């Protein structure tokens, strides 16, 4: 079985990705390997952030590793919160405050288009690879649903009339930005 480190401390992400794994790949986390560092992710693009996180864990372990970074890109806010999605309302990474800030900034805005974009960076046998996934939709004016995490309660994907937070994990995984990037990663790994 292939072993791969997923360079994250986010239990929500781990749950989402683990639910999509077949038997061919076993995921390890930095914590399982005794690494509890706050992995730096303060670069100006999500591509650089994903690569930096993967490189950080690769340097410490020498093992194959991947990391993801995601941004919510809202058209009417010029692409914000984008790379700042986690800490949009301050360093506390508070999901509720982040949503409040978005809703406040968009209270007089009718153009509600937004996309989640994920980039996964893989380091395998010393080579570096990037995989992207994206889903577009609308930011609604009030929260709906209690599943998921982050901005899920205010995001309705195009073609749906429920938010990510109203979907089961399986439904979200069928269409989400992270699952698209992950499927590309998985098919690359299974071919190589
Ligand atoms: P990260 O840098 O990949 O951890 O993601 C940055 C931030 O984007 C997270 O803290 C969440 O607020 C938000 N985010 C990432 N993925 C999702 C998602 O699937 N749904 C809702 N929000 C997300």
Coordinates of N, CA and C and ligand atoms in Angstrom, one line a residue:
X1 N 0.8 -1.2 0.0 CA 0.0 0.0 0.0 C 0.9 1.3 0.0
X2 N 0.5 2.2 -0.8 CA 1.3 3.5 -0.9 C 1.0 4.3 0.4
X3 N 2.1 4.8 1.0 CA 1.9 5.7 2.2 C 2.3 7.1 1.8
X4 N 1.5 8.0 2.3 CA 1.6 9.4 1.9 C 1.3 10.3 3.1
X5 N 2.1 11.3 3.3 CA 1.7 12.3 4.4 C 0.8 13.3 3.8
X6 N -0.3 13.6 4.5 CA -1.2 14.8 4.2 C -0.8 15.9 5.2
X7 N -0.1 16.9 4.7 CA 0.4 18.0 5.6 C -0.7 18.9 6.0
X8 N -1.5 18.4 6.9 CA -2.6 19.3 7.5 C -2.8 19.0 8.9
X9 N -3.3 20.0 9.7 CA -3.7 19.8 11.0 C -5.2 20.0 11.1
X10 N -5.9 20.1 9.9 CA -7.3 20.4 9.9 C -8.1 19.1 9.8
X11 N -8.8 18.8 10.9 CA -9.5 17.5 11.0 C -10.6 17.4 10.0
X12 N -11.3 18.5 9.7 CA -12.3 18.5 8.7 C -11.8 18.1 7.3
X13 N -10.7 18.6 6.9 CA -10.1 18.2 5.6 C -9.7 16.8 5.6
X14 N -9.1 16.3 6.7 CA -8.7 14.9 6.8 C -9.9 14.0 6.6
X15 N -11.0 14.4 7.3 CA -12.2 13.6 7.2 C -12.7 13.6 5.7
X16 N -12.7 14.7 5.1 CA -13.2 14.8 3.7 C -12.3 13.9 2.8
X17 N -11.0 14.1 2.9 CA -10.1 13.4 2.0 C -10.1 11.9 2.3
X18 N -10.1 11.5 3.6 CA -10.1 10.1 4.0 C -11.4 9.4 3.4
X19 N -12.5 10.1 3.4 CA -13.7 9.5 2.9 C -13.7 9.2 1.4
X20 N -12.7 9.8 0.7 CA -12.6 9.6 -0.8 C -11.5 8.6 -1.1
X21 N -10.8 8.1 -0.1 CA -9.6 7.2 -0.4 C -10.1 5.8 -0.7
X22 N -9.4 5.2 -1.6 CA -9.6 3.8 -1.8 C -8.7 3.1 -0.9
X23 N -8.5 1.7 -1.2 CA -7.6 1.0 -0.3 C -6.1 1.1 -0.7
X24 N -5.9 1.8 -1.8 CA -4.5 1.8 -2.4 C -3.6 2.8 -1.7
X25 N -4.2 3.8 -1.0 CA -3.3 4.8 -0.4 C -3.6 4.9 1.1
X26 N -2.5 4.9 1.9 CA -2.7 5.1 3.3 C -2.2 6.5 3.7
X27 N -3.0 7.3 4.3 CA -2.6 8.7 4.7 C -2.0 8.7 6.1
X28 N -0.9 9.4 6.2 CA -0.3 9.7 7.5 C -0.5 11.2 7.8
X29 N -0.6 11.6 9.0 CA -0.6 13.0 9.3 C 0.7 13.4 10.0
X30 N 1.0 14.7 10.0 CA 2.2 15.2 10.7 C 2.1 14.8 12.2
X31 N 1.0 15.0 12.8 CA 0.8 14.7 14.2 C 1.1 13.2 14.5
X32 N 0.7 12.3 13.6 CA 1.0 10.9 13.8 C 2.5 10.6 13.8
X33 N 3.3 11.5 13.1 CA 4.7 11.4 13.0 C 5.4 12.2 14.1
X34 N 4.7 12.8 15.0 CA 5.3 13.6 16.1 C 5.6 15.0 15.7
X35 N 5.0 15.5 14.6 CA 5.3 16.8 14.1 C 4.0 17.7 14.4
X36 N 4.2 18.6 15.4 CA 3.0 19.4 15.8 C 3.3 20.9 15.5
X37 N 4.2 21.2 14.6 CA 4.5 22.5 14.2 C 3.3 23.3 13.6
X38 N 3.3 24.6 13.8 CA 2.3 25.4 13.0 C 3.0 25.6 11.7
X39 N 2.5 24.9 10.6 CA 3.2 25.0 9.3 C 2.9 26.3 8.7
X40 N 4.0 27.0 8.3 CA 3.8 28.4 7.7 C 3.0 28.4 6.4
X41 N 2.0 29.3 6.3 CA 1.2 29.4 5.1 C 0.9 30.9 4.9
X42 N 1.9 31.7 4.9 CA 1.7 33.2 4.7 C 2.2 33.7 3.4
X43 N 2.1 32.9 2.3 CA 2.6 33.3 1.0 C 1.5 34.0 0.2
X44 N 1.8 34.7 -0.8 CA 0.8 35.6 -1.5 C -0.2 34.8 -2.4
X45 N 0.1 33.5 -2.7 CA -0.9 32.8 -3.6 C -1.1 31.4 -3.0
X46 N -2.3 30.8 -3.4 CA -2.6 29.5 -2.8 C -1.6 28.5 -3.3
X47 N -1.1 28.7 -4.6 CA -0.1 27.7 -5.1 C 1.1 27.7 -4.2
X48 N 1.6 28.9 -3.9 CA 2.9 29.0 -3.1 C 2.6 28.4 -1.7
X49 N 1.5 28.7 -1.1 CA 1.1 28.2 0.2 C 1.1 26.6 0.2
X50 N 0.5 26.1 -0.8 CA 0.4 24.6 -0.8 C 1.8 24.0 -1.0
X51 N 2.6 24.6 -1.9 CA 4.0 24.1 -2.1 C 4.8 24.2 -0.8
X52 N 4.7 25.4 -0.1 CA 5.5 25.7 1.1 C 5.1 24.6 2.2
X53 N 3.8 24.3 2.3 CA 3.5 23.4 3.4 C 4.0 22.0 3.0
X54 N 3.9 21.6 1.8 CA 4.5 20.2 1.4 C 6.0 20.2 1.6
X55 N 6.6 21.3 1.1 CA 8.1 21.3 1.3 C 8.5 21.3 2.7
X56 N 7.8 22.0 3.6 CA 8.1 22.0 5.0 C 8.2 20.6 5.6
X57 N 7.1 19.8 5.3 CA 7.0 18.5 5.9 C 8.0 17.5 5.2
X58 N 8.2 17.8 3.9 CA 9.2 16.9 3.2 C 10.6 17.1 3.8
X59 N 10.9 18.4 4.1 CA 12.3 18.7 4.7 C 12.4 17.9 6.0
X60 N 11.4 17.9 6.8 CA 11.5 17.3 8.1 C 11.5 15.7 8.0
X61 N 10.8 15.2 7.0 CA 10.6 13.7 7.0 C 11.3 13.0 5.9
X62 N 11.6 13.7 4.8 CA 12.2 13.0 3.6 C 11.2 12.1 2.9
X63 N 9.9 12.2 3.3 CA 8.9 11.2 2.7 C 8.0 11.9 1.7
X64 N 7.3 11.1 0.9 CA 6.3 11.7 0.0 C 5.2 12.3 0.7
X65 N 4.8 13.5 0.2 CA 3.8 14.3 1.0 C 3.0 15.2 0.1
X66 N 1.8 15.4 0.5 CA 1.0 16.5 -0.2 C 0.4 17.4 0.8
X67 N 0.1 18.6 0.3 CA -0.6 19.7 1.1 C -1.6 20.4 0.2
X68 N -2.6 20.9 0.8 CA -3.6 21.6 0.0 C -3.8 23.0 0.6
X69 N -4.2 23.9 -0.3 CA -4.5 25.3 0.2 C -5.7 25.7 -0.6
X70 N -6.7 26.3 0.1 CA -7.9 26.7 -0.6 C -8.2 28.2 -0.3
X71 N -8.8 28.8 -1.3 CA -9.3 30.2 -1.1 C -10.7 30.3 -1.7
X72 N -11.5 31.1 -1.0 CA -12.8 31.5 -1.5 C -12.6 32.8 -2.3
X73 N -12.9 32.8 -3.6 CA -12.6 34.0 -4.4 C -14.0 34.6 -4.8
X74 N -14.3 35.8 -4.2 CA -15.6 36.5 -4.4 C -15.4 37.6 -5.4
X75 N -16.1 37.4 -6.6 CA -15.9 38.4 -7.7 C -16.1 39.8 -7.3
X76 N -17.2 40.2 -6.6 CA -17.5 41.6 -6.2 C -16.5 42.1 -5.2
X77 N -15.7 41.3 -4.6 CA -14.7 41.8 -3.6 C -13.3 41.7 -4.2
X78 N -13.2 41.6 -5.5 CA -11.9 41.6 -6.2 C -11.1 40.3 -5.9
X79 N -11.8 39.2 -5.7 CA -11.1 38.0 -5.4 C -10.8 37.7 -3.9
X80 N -11.2 38.6 -3.1 CA -11.1 38.4 -1.6 C -12.2 37.4 -1.2
X81 N -12.0 36.7 -0.1 CA -10.8 36.7 0.8 C -9.6 35.9 0.2
X82 N -9.8 35.1 -0.8 CA -8.7 34.4 -1.5 C -7.8 33.7 -0.6
X83 N -6.5 34.1 -0.8 CA -5.5 33.4 0.0 C -5.6 33.7 1.5
X84 N -6.4 34.8 1.8 CA -6.6 35.1 3.2 C -7.8 34.5 3.9
X85 N -8.4 33.5 3.2 CA -9.7 33.0 3.6 C -9.7 32.5 5.1
X86 N -8.6 31.9 5.5 CA -8.7 31.3 6.9 C -8.7 32.4 8.0
X87 N -7.9 33.5 7.7 CA -7.7 34.6 8.7 C -8.4 35.9 8.3
X88 N -9.4 35.8 7.5 CA -10.0 37.0 6.9 C -10.4 38.0 8.0
X89 N -11.0 37.5 9.1 CA -11.5 38.5 10.1 C -10.5 38.5 11.3
X90 N -9.3 38.0 11.1 CA -8.3 38.1 12.2 C -7.5 36.8 12.4
X91 N -6.5 36.8 13.2 CA -5.6 35.7 13.3 C -6.2 34.4 13.9
X92 N -7.4 34.6 14.5 CA -8.0 33.5 15.3 C -8.6 32.4 14.4
X93 N -8.6 32.5 13.0 CA -9.2 31.6 12.1 C -10.6 31.2 12.5
X94 N -11.4 32.2 12.9 CA -12.8 32.0 13.4 C -13.8 32.0 12.2
X95 N -14.4 30.8 12.0 CA -15.3 30.6 10.8 C -16.4 31.6 10.9
X96 N -17.0 31.8 12.1 CA -18.2 32.6 12.2 C -17.9 34.1 11.9
X97 N -16.7 34.5 12.5 CA -16.3 35.9 12.2 C -16.0 36.2 10.8
X98 N -15.4 35.2 10.1 CA -15.1 35.3 8.7 C -16.3 35.4 7.9
X99 N -17.3 34.6 8.2 CA -18.6 34.7 7.4 C -19.3 36.1 7.7
X100 N -19.3 36.5 9.0 CA -19.8 37.8 9.3 C -19.2 38.9 8.4
X101 N -17.9 38.9 8.3 CA -17.2 39.9 7.6 C -17.6 39.9 6.1
X102 N -17.7 38.7 5.5 CA -18.1 38.6 4.1 C -19.5 39.2 3.9
X103 N -20.4 38.7 4.8 CA -21.8 39.2 4.7 C -21.9 40.7 4.9
X104 N -21.2 41.2 5.8 CA -21.2 42.7 6.0 C -20.7 43.4 4.8
X105 N -19.5 43.0 4.2 CA -19.0 43.6 3.0 C -19.9 43.5 1.8
X106 N -20.8 42.5 1.8 CA -21.6 42.2 0.6 C -23.0 42.6 0.8
X107 N -23.3 43.4 1.9 CA -24.7 43.6 2.3 C -25.4 44.4 1.2
X108 N -24.7 45.3 0.5 CA -25.4 46.1 -0.6 C -25.0 45.6 -2.0
X109 N -24.4 44.4 -2.1 CA -23.9 43.9 -3.3 C -24.9 42.9 -3.9
X110 N -25.3 43.1 -5.2 CA -26.2 42.1 -5.8 C -25.4 41.0 -6.6
X111 N -24.2 41.4 -7.0 CA -23.4 40.4 -7.8 C -22.7 39.4 -6.8
X112 N -23.3 38.2 -6.7 CA -22.9 37.3 -5.6 C -22.0 36.2 -6.0
X113 N -21.5 36.2 -7.2 CA -20.7 35.1 -7.7 C -19.4 34.9 -6.9
X114 N -19.1 33.6 -6.7 CA -17.8 33.3 -6.0 C -17.4 31.9 -6.3
X115 N -16.1 31.6 -6.2 CA -15.6 30.3 -6.5 C -14.7 29.8 -5.4
X116 N -14.8 28.6 -5.0 CA -13.7 28.0 -4.1 C -12.7 27.4 -5.0
X117 N -11.4 27.6 -4.7 CA -10.3 27.1 -5.5 C -9.3 26.4 -4.6
X118 N -9.1 25.1 -4.9 CA -8.1 24.4 -4.1 C -6.9 24.0 -5.0
X119 N -5.7 24.2 -4.4 CA -4.5 23.7 -5.1 C -3.8 22.7 -4.2
X120 N -3.6 21.5 -4.7 CA -2.8 20.5 -4.0 C -1.4 20.4 -4.5
X121 N -0.4 20.5 -3.7 CA 1.0 20.3 -4.1 C 1.5 19.0 -3.6
X122 N 2.0 18.2 -4.5 CA 2.6 16.9 -4.2 C 4.1 16.9 -4.4
X123 N 4.8 16.3 -3.4 CA 6.2 16.0 -3.6 C 6.3 14.5 -3.5
X124 N 6.7 13.9 -4.7 CA 6.9 12.5 -4.8 C 8.2 12.1 -5.5
X125 N 9.0 11.3 -4.8 CA 10.3 10.9 -5.4 C 11.1 12.2 -5.8
X126 N 11.0 13.2 -5.0 CA 11.7 14.4 -5.2 C 11.1 15.4 -6.2
X127 N 10.1 14.9 -7.0 CA 9.4 15.8 -8.0 C 8.3 16.6 -7.4
X128 N 8.0 17.8 -7.9 CA 6.9 18.6 -7.4 C 5.8 18.7 -8.4
X129 N 4.5 18.5 -8.0 CA 3.4 18.6 -8.9 C 2.3 19.3 -8.3
X130 N 1.5 20.1 -9.1 CA 0.3 20.8 -8.6 C -1.0 20.3 -9.3
X131 N -2.1 20.2 -8.5 CA -3.4 19.8 -9.0 C -4.4 20.8 -8.5
X132 N -5.3 21.2 -9.5 CA -6.3 22.3 -9.1 C -7.7 21.7 -9.2
X133 N -8.5 22.2 -8.3 CA -10.0 22.0 -8.3 C -10.7 23.2 -8.0
X134 N -11.9 23.4 -8.7 CA -12.6 24.7 -8.5 C -14.1 24.4 -8.6
X135 N -14.9 25.1 -7.8 CA -16.3 25.1 -8.0 C -16.9 26.5 -7.8
X136 N -17.8 26.9 -8.6 CA -18.3 28.3 -8.6 C -19.8 28.2 -8.1
X137 N -20.2 29.3 -7.6 CA -21.6 29.4 -7.1 C -21.9 30.8 -6.6
X138 N -22.8 30.9 -5.6 CA -23.2 32.2 -5.1 C -23.1 32.3 -3.6
X139 N -22.8 33.5 -3.1 CA -22.8 33.7 -1.7 C -24.2 34.3 -1.3
X140 N -24.9 33.5 -0.4 CA -26.2 34.0 0.0 C -26.1 35.0 1.1
X141 N -27.3 35.5 1.5 CA -27.3 36.6 2.5 C -27.4 36.2 3.9
X142 N -27.7 34.9 4.2 CA -27.8 34.4 5.5 C -27.3 33.0 5.6
X143 N -27.0 32.5 6.7 CA -26.4 31.1 6.9 C -27.6 30.1 6.7
X144 N -27.2 29.0 6.0 CA -28.2 27.8 5.9 C -27.4 26.6 6.1
X145 N -27.8 25.7 7.1 CA -27.2 24.4 7.3 C -26.1 24.5 8.3
X146 N -25.8 23.3 8.9 CA -24.8 23.2 10.0 C -23.7 22.2 9.7
X147 N -23.7 21.6 8.5 CA -22.6 20.6 8.3 C -21.4 21.3 7.7
X148 N -20.3 20.6 7.4 CA -19.2 21.2 6.7 C -18.4 22.1 7.7
X149 N -17.7 23.1 7.1 CA -16.9 24.0 7.8 C -16.7 25.3 7.0
X150 N -16.0 26.2 7.6 CA -15.6 27.4 6.9 C -16.8 28.2 6.4
X151 N -16.7 28.5 5.1 CA -17.8 29.4 4.5 C -18.9 28.5 4.0
X152 N -19.0 27.2 4.3 CA -20.0 26.3 3.7 C -21.4 26.8 3.9
X153 N -21.8 27.4 5.1 CA -23.2 27.8 5.3 C -23.7 28.9 4.4
X154 N -22.8 29.7 3.7 CA -23.2 30.8 2.9 C -22.9 30.6 1.4
X155 N -22.5 29.3 1.0 CA -22.1 29.1 -0.4 C -23.1 28.1 -1.0
X156 N -23.8 28.5 -2.1 CA -24.6 27.6 -2.9 C -23.9 27.3 -4.2
X157 N -23.5 26.1 -4.5 CA -22.9 25.8 -5.8 C -23.9 26.0 -7.0
X158 N -23.4 26.4 -8.1 CA -24.2 26.6 -9.3 C -24.9 25.3 -9.6
X159 N -26.2 25.3 -9.9 CA -27.0 24.1 -10.3 C -27.7 23.5 -9.1
X160 N -27.5 24.1 -7.9 CA -28.1 23.5 -6.6 C -28.9 24.6 -6.0
X161 N -29.8 24.2 -5.0 CA -30.5 25.2 -4.3 C -30.3 25.0 -2.8
X162 N -29.2 24.3 -2.4 CA -28.8 24.2 -1.0 C -27.4 24.5 -0.9
X163 N -27.0 25.0 0.4 CA -25.6 25.3 0.6 C -24.7 24.0 0.8
X164 N -23.4 24.2 0.8 CA -22.5 23.1 1.1 C -22.8 22.6 2.5
X165 N -23.3 23.5 3.4 CA -23.5 23.1 4.8 C -24.8 22.3 5.0
X166 N -25.6 22.3 3.9 CA -26.8 21.5 4.0 C -26.6 20.1 3.3
X167 N -25.5 19.9 2.7 CA -25.2 18.6 2.0 C -24.5 17.6 2.9
X168 N -24.8 16.4 2.6 CA -24.0 15.3 3.3 C -22.5 15.4 2.8
X169 N -21.6 14.8 3.6 CA -20.2 14.8 3.2 C -20.1 14.1 1.8
X170 N -20.9 13.1 1.6 CA -20.8 12.4 0.3 C -21.2 13.3 -0.9
X171 N -22.3 14.1 -0.7 CA -22.7 15.0 -1.7 C -21.7 16.1 -2.0
X172 N -21.2 16.6 -0.9 CA -20.2 17.7 -1.1 C -19.0 17.1 -1.8
X173 N -18.6 15.9 -1.4 CA -17.4 15.3 -2.0 C -17.6 15.0 -3.5
X174 N -18.8 14.8 -3.9 CA -19.0 14.5 -5.3 C -18.6 15.7 -6.2
X175 N -18.8 17.0 -5.6 CA -18.6 18.1 -6.5 C -17.6 19.2 -6.0
X176 N -17.1 19.0 -4.8 CA -16.3 20.1 -4.3 C -15.0 20.4 -5.0
X177 N -14.5 21.6 -4.8 CA -13.1 22.0 -5.2 C -12.1 21.1 -4.7
X178 N -12.1 20.7 -3.4 CA -11.1 19.9 -2.9 C -11.1 18.5 -3.4
X179 N -12.3 18.0 -3.6 CA -12.4 16.6 -4.2 C -12.0 16.5 -5.6
X180 N -12.2 17.6 -6.4 CA -11.8 17.6 -7.8 C -10.2 17.6 -7.8
X181 N -9.6 18.4 -7.0 CA -8.1 18.4 -6.9 C -7.6 17.1 -6.5
X182 N -8.3 16.5 -5.5 CA -7.9 15.2 -4.9 C -8.0 14.1 -5.9
X183 N -9.1 14.1 -6.7 CA -9.3 13.1 -7.7 C -8.1 13.1 -8.7
X184 N -7.7 14.3 -9.1 CA -6.6 14.5 -10.0 C -5.3 13.9 -9.4
X185 N -5.1 14.2 -8.1 CA -3.9 13.7 -7.4 C -4.0 12.2 -7.4
X186 N -5.2 11.6 -7.0 CA -5.3 10.2 -6.9 C -5.0 9.5 -8.2
X187 N -5.6 10.0 -9.3 CA -5.3 9.3 -10.5 C -3.9 9.4 -11.0
X188 N -3.2 10.5 -10.7 CA -1.8 10.6 -10.9 C -1.0 9.6 -10.1
X189 N -1.3 9.4 -8.8 CA -0.6 8.5 -8.0 C -0.8 7.1 -8.4
X190 N -2.1 6.8 -8.8 CA -2.4 5.4 -9.2 C -1.7 5.0 -10.5
X191 N -1.5 6.0 -11.4 CA -0.8 5.7 -12.7 C 0.7 5.6 -12.5
X192 N 1.2 6.3 -11.5 CA 2.7 6.4 -11.4 C 3.3 5.3 -10.6
Ligands
LIG1 P1 -6.9 26.4 3.9 O1 -5.9 27.4 3.7 O2 -6.9 25.4 2.8 O3 -6.9 25.8 5.2 O4 -8.3 27.1 3.7 C1 -8.5 28.4 4.1 C2 -9.8 28.7 4.6 O5 -10.8 28.5 3.5 C3 -10.4 27.7 5.6 O6 -10.0 28.2 6.9 C4 -11.9 27.9 5.5 O7 -12.3 29.0 6.1 C5 -12.0 28.1 4.0 N1 -12.3 26.8 3.3 C6 -11.4 25.9 2.8 N2 -12.1 24.8 2.3 C7 -13.4 25.1 2.5 C8 -14.6 24.3 2.2 O8 -14.6 23.2 1.7 N3 -15.7 24.9 2.6 C9 -15.8 26.1 3.2 N4 -14.7 26.8 3.5 C10 -13.5 26.3 3.1

